[in-house]
Tab-separated table of C-alpha atoms in Angstrom:
chain	number	residue	atom	x	y	z
A	1121	MET	CA	90.680	-281.084	-131.020
A	1122	PHE	CA	87.126	-281.669	-132.012
A	1123	ILE	CA	85.162	-281.955	-129.449
A	1124	ALA	CA	86.870	-280.211	-126.725
A	1125	GLN	CA	85.677	-277.242	-129.472
A	1126	ALA	CA	82.230	-277.288	-127.266
A	1127	TYR	CA	84.513	-275.261	-124.442
A	1128	LYS	CA	84.426	-272.626	-126.402
A	1129	ALA	CA	80.869	-271.956	-125.953
A	1130	GLN	CA	78.319	-272.110	-123.218
A	1131	ASN	CA	78.507	-276.262	-122.620
A	1132	GLY	CA	76.394	-277.289	-119.261
A	1133	PHE	CA	75.169	-280.326	-120.350
A	1134	TRP	CA	71.397	-278.941	-119.477
A	1135	ARG	CA	72.012	-276.451	-122.421
A	1136	TYR	CA	72.172	-280.181	-124.399
A	1137	LEU	CA	69.495	-281.552	-123.018
A	1138	VAL	CA	67.068	-277.978	-123.434
A	1139	GLY	CA	68.342	-277.714	-127.324
A	1140	SER	CA	67.573	-281.491	-127.953
A	1141	LEU	CA	64.032	-280.431	-127.040
A	1142	ILE	CA	64.309	-277.268	-128.825
A	1143	ILE	CA	65.315	-279.243	-131.955
A	1144	PHE	CA	62.832	-282.242	-132.129
A	1145	ILE	CA	59.990	-279.378	-131.218
A	1146	ALA	CA	60.644	-277.392	-134.174
A	1147	SER	CA	61.127	-280.896	-136.413
A	1148	GLY	CA	57.743	-281.663	-134.302
A	1149	ILE	CA	56.737	-278.225	-135.689
A	1150	GLY	CA	57.762	-278.803	-139.327
A	1151	GLN	CA	55.841	-281.985	-139.523
A	1152	ILE	CA	52.361	-279.808	-139.442
A	1153	PRO	CA	51.919	-279.370	-143.622
A	1154	LEU	CA	52.165	-283.731	-143.856
A	1155	VAL	CA	49.404	-284.148	-141.114
A	1156	VAL	CA	47.090	-280.888	-142.771
A	1157	ALA	CA	47.313	-282.742	-146.038
A	1158	LEU	CA	46.856	-285.632	-144.529
A	1159	PHE	CA	43.773	-285.005	-143.099
A	1160	ILE	CA	42.231	-282.787	-145.890
A	1161	LYS	CA	43.069	-285.693	-148.461
A	1162	LYS	CA	41.305	-288.546	-146.211
A	1163	GLY	CA	40.194	-287.060	-143.385
A	1164	PRO	CA	40.928	-287.621	-139.459
A	1165	GLU	CA	39.603	-291.419	-139.185
A	1166	LEU	CA	42.725	-292.325	-141.612
A	1167	MET	CA	44.832	-290.349	-139.325
A	1168	GLN	CA	44.231	-293.327	-136.963
A	1169	GLY	CA	46.898	-296.301	-136.479
A	1170	MET	CA	47.922	-295.134	-140.134
A	1171	ASP	CA	51.587	-296.406	-140.322
A	1172	GLU	CA	54.409	-294.606	-141.949
A	1173	SER	CA	54.154	-296.878	-145.041
A	1174	ASP	CA	50.538	-295.855	-145.385
A	1175	LEU	CA	51.917	-292.508	-146.313
A	1176	PHE	CA	52.836	-292.920	-149.468
A	1177	THR	CA	50.059	-295.144	-150.656
A	1178	THR	CA	47.329	-292.083	-149.578
A	1179	LEU	CA	49.437	-289.087	-151.530
A	1180	ASN	CA	51.792	-288.718	-154.595
A	1181	LYS	CA	55.357	-290.307	-153.618
A	1182	ASN	CA	56.472	-287.152	-154.685
A	1183	LEU	CA	54.494	-285.233	-152.695
A	1184	THR	CA	54.814	-287.626	-149.403
A	1185	PHE	CA	58.644	-287.519	-149.927
A	1186	PHE	CA	58.779	-283.059	-150.055
A	1187	LEU	CA	56.406	-282.644	-147.205
A	1188	ILE	CA	58.814	-285.436	-144.726
A	1189	LEU	CA	62.024	-284.143	-145.415
A	1190	ILE	CA	60.474	-280.350	-144.595
A	1191	SER	CA	60.469	-280.802	-141.296
A	1192	PHE	CA	63.952	-281.168	-141.696
A	1193	VAL	CA	64.017	-277.970	-142.736
A	1194	PHE	CA	62.556	-276.404	-139.786
A	1195	ALA	CA	65.020	-279.078	-137.600
A	1196	LEU	CA	67.595	-277.189	-138.777
A	1197	GLY	CA	66.166	-274.091	-137.565
A	1198	GLY	CA	66.066	-275.338	-134.297
A	1199	ILE	CA	69.901	-276.624	-134.839
A	1200	LEU	CA	71.124	-272.583	-135.013
A	1201	PHE	CA	68.805	-271.138	-132.641
A	1202	ALA	CA	70.304	-273.665	-130.448
A	1203	VAL	CA	73.938	-273.522	-131.093
A	1204	LYS	CA	73.545	-269.831	-131.536
A	1205	PHE	CA	71.834	-268.580	-128.395
A	1206	LEU	CA	71.730	-271.087	-126.358
A	1207	HIS	CA	75.409	-272.004	-126.757
A	1208	GLN	CA	76.355	-269.294	-127.569
A	1209	GLN	CA	78.828	-270.762	-129.875
A	1210	LYS	CA	80.045	-270.753	-134.173
A	1211	PHE	CA	78.234	-273.172	-135.673
A	1212	LYS	CA	81.537	-273.345	-137.587
A	1213	ASP	CA	83.020	-274.787	-134.203
A	1214	MET	CA	80.352	-277.017	-133.950
A	1215	VAL	CA	81.265	-278.918	-137.258
A	1216	THR	CA	84.932	-278.812	-137.894
A	1217	THR	CA	88.399	-277.800	-136.937
A	1218	ARG	CA	89.464	-276.457	-140.086
A	1219	PRO	CA	89.178	-272.722	-140.291
A	1220	LYS	CA	87.074	-273.280	-142.794
A	1221	PHE	CA	84.565	-275.792	-144.264
A	1222	ASP	CA	86.571	-278.556	-146.233
A	1223	TRP	CA	84.115	-279.361	-149.535
A	1224	SER	CA	86.555	-281.530	-150.942
A	1225	ARG	CA	86.221	-283.697	-147.462
A	1226	ALA	CA	82.887	-284.249	-148.339
A	1227	TRP	CA	82.693	-284.485	-151.895
A	1228	PHE	CA	85.209	-287.508	-151.871
A	1229	ALA	CA	82.920	-289.374	-149.312
A	1230	PHE	CA	79.864	-288.558	-151.147
A	1231	GLY	CA	81.861	-290.040	-154.359
A	1232	LEU	CA	83.132	-292.661	-152.300
A	1233	VAL	CA	79.584	-294.399	-151.398
A	1234	THR	CA	77.704	-293.374	-154.400
A	1235	VAL	CA	80.077	-295.628	-156.186
A	1236	TYR	CA	79.883	-298.412	-153.896
A	1237	THR	CA	75.976	-298.070	-154.439
A	1238	VAL	CA	75.883	-297.259	-158.176
A	1239	VAL	CA	77.634	-300.686	-158.793
A	1240	MET	CA	75.945	-302.768	-156.059
A	1241	THR	CA	72.766	-302.129	-157.477
A	1242	LEU	CA	73.976	-302.415	-160.796
A	1243	ALA	CA	74.845	-305.743	-159.660
A	1244	ALA	CA	72.396	-306.919	-157.913
A	1245	TYR	CA	70.218	-305.698	-161.224
A	1246	PHE	CA	72.113	-308.336	-163.832
A	1247	TYR	CA	72.831	-311.158	-160.954
A	1248	SER	CA	69.361	-311.163	-160.088
A	1249	PRO	CA	66.834	-309.266	-162.323
A	1250	GLU	CA	64.156	-311.101	-160.512
A	1251	ASP	CA	64.291	-308.899	-157.417
A	1252	LEU	CA	64.673	-305.582	-159.199
A	1253	LEU	CA	61.863	-303.693	-161.094
A	1254	LEU	CA	62.745	-301.540	-163.876
A	1255	THR	CA	60.276	-298.772	-162.762
A	1256	PHE	CA	61.669	-295.681	-164.652
A	1257	ASP	CA	59.578	-293.114	-165.555
A	1258	PRO	CA	61.060	-289.769	-166.939
A	1259	VAL	CA	58.202	-287.324	-165.715
A	1260	PRO	CA	57.779	-288.380	-162.077
A	1261	PHE	CA	61.790	-288.896	-161.049
A	1262	ALA	CA	62.769	-285.244	-162.801
A	1263	ILE	CA	60.650	-284.210	-160.217
A	1264	LEU	CA	62.064	-286.597	-157.617
A	1265	VAL	CA	65.406	-285.093	-158.791
A	1266	VAL	CA	65.027	-281.810	-157.960
A	1267	ILE	CA	62.957	-282.703	-154.565
A	1268	ALA	CA	66.022	-284.748	-153.685
A	1269	VAL	CA	69.058	-282.963	-154.554
A	1270	LEU	CA	67.744	-279.643	-152.305
A	1271	PHE	CA	66.205	-281.730	-149.421
A	1272	VAL	CA	67.777	-285.061	-149.177
A	1273	PRO	CA	71.184	-283.272	-148.253
A	1274	ILE	CA	69.028	-281.297	-145.433
A	1275	GLN	CA	67.935	-284.439	-144.124
A	1276	THR	CA	70.865	-286.083	-143.634
A	1277	SER	CA	73.521	-282.959	-142.644
A	1278	VAL	CA	70.414	-282.735	-139.810
A	1279	GLU	CA	70.949	-286.107	-138.730
A	1280	GLU	CA	74.847	-285.082	-138.682
A	1281	PHE	CA	74.298	-282.287	-136.986
A	1282	VAL	CA	72.594	-283.511	-134.364
A	1283	PHE	CA	74.307	-287.093	-133.553
A	1284	ARG	CA	78.224	-286.469	-134.959
A	1285	GLY	CA	77.933	-282.769	-133.724
A	1286	TYR	CA	75.784	-281.727	-130.880
A	1287	LEU	CA	75.179	-284.852	-128.937
A	1288	MET	CA	78.772	-285.689	-129.746
A	1289	GLN	CA	80.604	-282.742	-128.670
A	1290	GLY	CA	78.062	-282.526	-125.598
A	1291	PHE	CA	78.928	-286.501	-124.604
A	1292	GLY	CA	82.090	-285.790	-124.237
A	1293	ILE	CA	81.709	-282.223	-122.696
A	1294	LEU	CA	80.413	-284.430	-119.832
A	1295	ALA	CA	82.356	-287.383	-119.681
A	1296	LYS	CA	85.488	-285.779	-120.366
A	1297	ASN	CA	86.555	-288.707	-123.365
A	1298	ARG	CA	85.630	-289.322	-126.625
A	1299	TRP	CA	84.780	-293.241	-126.271
A	1300	PHE	CA	81.440	-292.018	-124.865
A	1301	PRO	CA	80.126	-289.411	-127.084
A	1302	LEU	CA	81.185	-292.284	-129.979
A	1303	VAL	CA	79.125	-294.953	-127.944
A	1304	MET	CA	76.176	-292.839	-126.887
A	1305	THR	CA	75.775	-291.148	-130.101
A	1306	SER	CA	75.675	-294.399	-132.447
A	1307	LEU	CA	73.409	-295.645	-130.559
A	1308	ILE	CA	70.625	-293.491	-129.925
A	1309	PHE	CA	71.160	-292.889	-133.984
A	1310	GLY	CA	70.714	-296.445	-134.401
A	1311	GLY	CA	67.704	-297.190	-131.918
A	1312	MET	CA	66.123	-293.902	-133.602
A	1313	HIS	CA	65.523	-295.903	-136.336
A	1314	TYR	CA	64.119	-298.788	-134.347
A	1315	PHE	CA	60.718	-298.066	-135.549
A	1316	ASN	CA	60.967	-297.393	-139.824
A	1317	PRO	CA	59.364	-299.998	-141.697
A	1318	GLU	CA	62.010	-301.954	-142.666
A	1319	ILE	CA	62.447	-303.215	-139.453
A	1320	GLY	CA	58.869	-304.375	-138.986
A	1321	ALA	CA	59.324	-306.378	-143.112
A	1322	MET	CA	63.237	-307.183	-142.462
A	1323	GLY	CA	63.585	-308.401	-138.756
A	1324	GLU	CA	65.813	-306.769	-135.930
A	1325	ILE	CA	68.871	-308.000	-137.587
A	1326	VAL	CA	69.060	-304.744	-139.605
A	1327	MET	CA	69.649	-302.532	-136.573
A	1328	VAL	CA	73.083	-304.047	-136.829
A	1329	PHE	CA	73.138	-301.571	-139.770
A	1330	TYR	CA	71.961	-298.941	-138.254
A	1331	PHE	CA	74.329	-299.409	-135.405
A	1332	GLY	CA	77.098	-299.660	-137.520
A	1333	THR	CA	76.261	-296.744	-139.606
A	1334	GLY	CA	76.338	-294.435	-136.652
A	1335	PHE	CA	79.759	-295.836	-135.616
A	1336	LEU	CA	80.825	-295.661	-138.811
A	1337	LEU	CA	79.794	-291.827	-138.929
A	1338	GLY	CA	81.167	-291.329	-135.887
A	1339	ILE	CA	84.682	-293.072	-136.070
A	1340	MET	CA	84.862	-290.161	-139.254
A	1341	THR	CA	84.211	-287.805	-137.560
A	1342	LEU	CA	86.858	-288.381	-134.070
A	1343	MET	CA	89.607	-289.678	-136.996
A	1344	ASP	CA	89.297	-286.571	-139.022
A	1345	GLU	CA	88.558	-283.907	-136.376
A	1346	GLY	CA	85.315	-282.501	-138.168
A	1347	MET	CA	82.241	-283.564	-139.804
A	1348	GLU	CA	82.908	-283.229	-143.228
A	1349	LEU	CA	83.136	-286.894	-144.244
A	1350	ALA	CA	80.467	-287.344	-142.469
A	1351	LEU	CA	78.215	-285.268	-144.095
A	1352	GLY	CA	79.213	-285.876	-147.211
A	1353	PHE	CA	78.593	-290.124	-147.460
A	1354	HIS	CA	75.518	-289.443	-145.399
A	1355	ALA	CA	74.215	-287.139	-147.635
A	1356	GLY	CA	75.636	-289.505	-150.852
A	1357	ASN	CA	74.082	-292.650	-149.434
A	1358	ASN	CA	70.399	-291.591	-148.937
A	1359	LEU	CA	70.905	-289.523	-151.748
A	1360	ILE	CA	71.534	-292.231	-154.195
A	1361	THR	CA	69.766	-294.846	-152.680
A	1362	ALA	CA	66.392	-292.443	-153.105
A	1363	LEU	CA	66.883	-292.194	-156.715
A	1364	LEU	CA	68.009	-295.758	-157.205
A	1365	VAL	CA	65.665	-297.741	-155.840
A	1366	THR	CA	62.978	-298.072	-154.189
A	1367	ALA	CA	60.484	-300.483	-152.036
A	1368	ASP	CA	56.674	-300.594	-150.224
A	1369	TRP	CA	58.680	-301.034	-146.893
A	1370	THR	CA	61.001	-298.685	-146.698
A	1371	ALA	CA	60.708	-294.989	-144.854
A	1372	PHE	CA	61.009	-293.781	-147.570
A	1373	GLN	CA	59.426	-294.697	-151.180
A	1374	THR	CA	60.150	-292.880	-154.175
A	1375	ASP	CA	59.801	-292.062	-158.031
A	1376	SER	CA	62.993	-293.853	-158.558
A	1377	ILE	CA	64.716	-295.785	-161.233
A	1378	PHE	CA	64.116	-299.280	-159.292
A	1379	LYS	CA	61.760	-301.399	-157.203
A	1380	ASP	CA	63.239	-304.108	-155.138
A	1381	ILE	CA	60.485	-306.502	-154.853
A	1382	SER	CA	61.817	-309.062	-153.488
A	1383	ASP	CA	61.326	-310.941	-150.022
A	1384	PRO	CA	62.631	-308.295	-147.263
A	1385	LYS	CA	63.439	-310.843	-144.703
A	1386	ALA	CA	66.754	-310.590	-144.036
A	1387	ASP	CA	69.993	-312.846	-142.210
A	1388	LEU	CA	73.559	-312.410	-141.064
A	1389	PHE	CA	74.876	-312.445	-144.754
A	1390	ASP	CA	72.902	-309.177	-144.998
A	1391	VAL	CA	74.332	-307.008	-142.438
A	1392	LEU	CA	78.168	-308.692	-142.956
A	1393	PRO	CA	78.841	-305.386	-145.326
A	1394	VAL	CA	79.410	-303.844	-142.024
A	1395	PHE	CA	81.783	-305.829	-140.732
A	1396	ILE	CA	83.519	-305.851	-144.499
A	1397	ILE	CA	83.106	-303.195	-146.454
A	1398	TYR	CA	82.691	-300.236	-143.628
A	1399	PRO	CA	86.011	-301.158	-142.337
A	1400	ILE	CA	87.422	-301.016	-145.782
A	1401	PHE	CA	86.026	-297.247	-146.362
A	1402	LEU	CA	87.744	-296.385	-143.412
A	1403	GLY	CA	90.810	-298.031	-144.748
A	1404	ILE	CA	90.198	-295.534	-147.870
A	1405	LEU	CA	90.006	-292.644	-146.085
A	1406	ALA	CA	92.715	-292.990	-143.577
A	1407	TYR	CA	95.120	-293.668	-146.378
A	1408	LYS	CA	93.829	-290.578	-147.807
A	1409	TYR	CA	93.915	-288.530	-144.789
A	1410	LYS	CA	96.195	-289.878	-142.904
A	1411	TRP	CA	95.622	-290.645	-140.066
A	1412	THR	CA	96.892	-291.502	-136.876
A	1413	GLY	CA	96.882	-291.885	-133.316
A	1414	TRP	CA	93.458	-294.393	-133.721
A	1415	LYS	CA	93.562	-294.976	-129.143
A	1416	GLU	CA	94.185	-291.083	-128.979
A	1417	LYS	CA	91.093	-289.681	-130.949
A	1418	LEU	CA	88.237	-292.550	-130.408
A	1419	PHE	CA	89.734	-293.259	-126.422
A	1420	GLY	CA	91.207	-290.644	-125.129
A	1421	PRO	CA	90.562	-287.975	-122.467
A	1422	VAL	CA	88.566	-284.367	-123.521
A	1423	GLU	CA	89.919	-281.926	-121.748
A	1424	PRO	CA	90.072	-277.955	-122.473
A	1425	PRO	CA	92.219	-276.168	-124.587
A	1426	GLN	CA	95.129	-274.300	-122.386
A	1427	GLU	CA	95.737	-270.785	-123.044
A	1428	PRO	CA	98.528	-269.292	-124.580
A	1429	SER	CA	101.447	-268.526	-122.395
A	1430	LEU	CA	103.432	-265.637	-122.026
A	1431	GLU	CA	105.991	-267.305	-123.522
A	1432	ASP	CA	103.793	-268.424	-127.148
A	1433	HIS	CA	102.892	-264.906	-127.216
A	1434	LEU	CA	106.374	-263.580	-127.277
A	1435	ALA	CA	107.341	-266.596	-129.801
A	1436	ALA	CA	104.412	-265.510	-131.313
A	1437	ASP	CA	105.647	-261.841	-131.953
């Protein structure tokens, strides 16, 4: 059982609080290069009252994108440190219950969301060409591809390691059940996106998308007893989106192929995919990987794994 893997480690909940602080501090240290670059470019007066969307107009888009993603490299170091030294846990045990990481699962989820994103973007371009401006520029785009391929998977993996791995196990050990960590990690994951510029541009209804995505990735992890699907899905979503579409009101403004110039205001129709497409994704994965025991895996108790009995040892011999 995925959450019960934490019973093999030092799992006092205070350790998860301290570990979260270590990861937060490591991420903050990783933001220093961006702060220094902004200070050199415009001086201290620009740092006052600057919002996230200003970053991409102050510095080169690719440079800004790179400097933002660097903080996740430092955060990854914080995660590795906390898991190894604070919890004395094998990193694999925080990621999956399988003997080793199943790359085929990660690639399948990556491909699933990639096909969906590409199809929907092309459909939007052909049906509403006035909303998407073709801005493809070979040289900046080539640089973007290198940065995105190298660092976006690190960014998405860090978020998954923290929410669907580290905190999922921590809250599960604390609550001794599975629904509480699913709810808590999904709400925290969604809440951390509240200050994204998309919320200010499109309205708070977009939070439905972030909360829904948190639940989708959490359900994937619990039903599949590992993070491979969530890691692949999140990486595919962010990477392909960064390469395909940008806008002046998004958290990541890139030298992508298209630029969304439509009115960013959202309504209920814009969040309907959470209730339609996400269940379809789960249905596809459930069919492919033969998921069973939904009630137990999503709402059942979390118990320490039983030690093998003498009879078990004799039977194995």
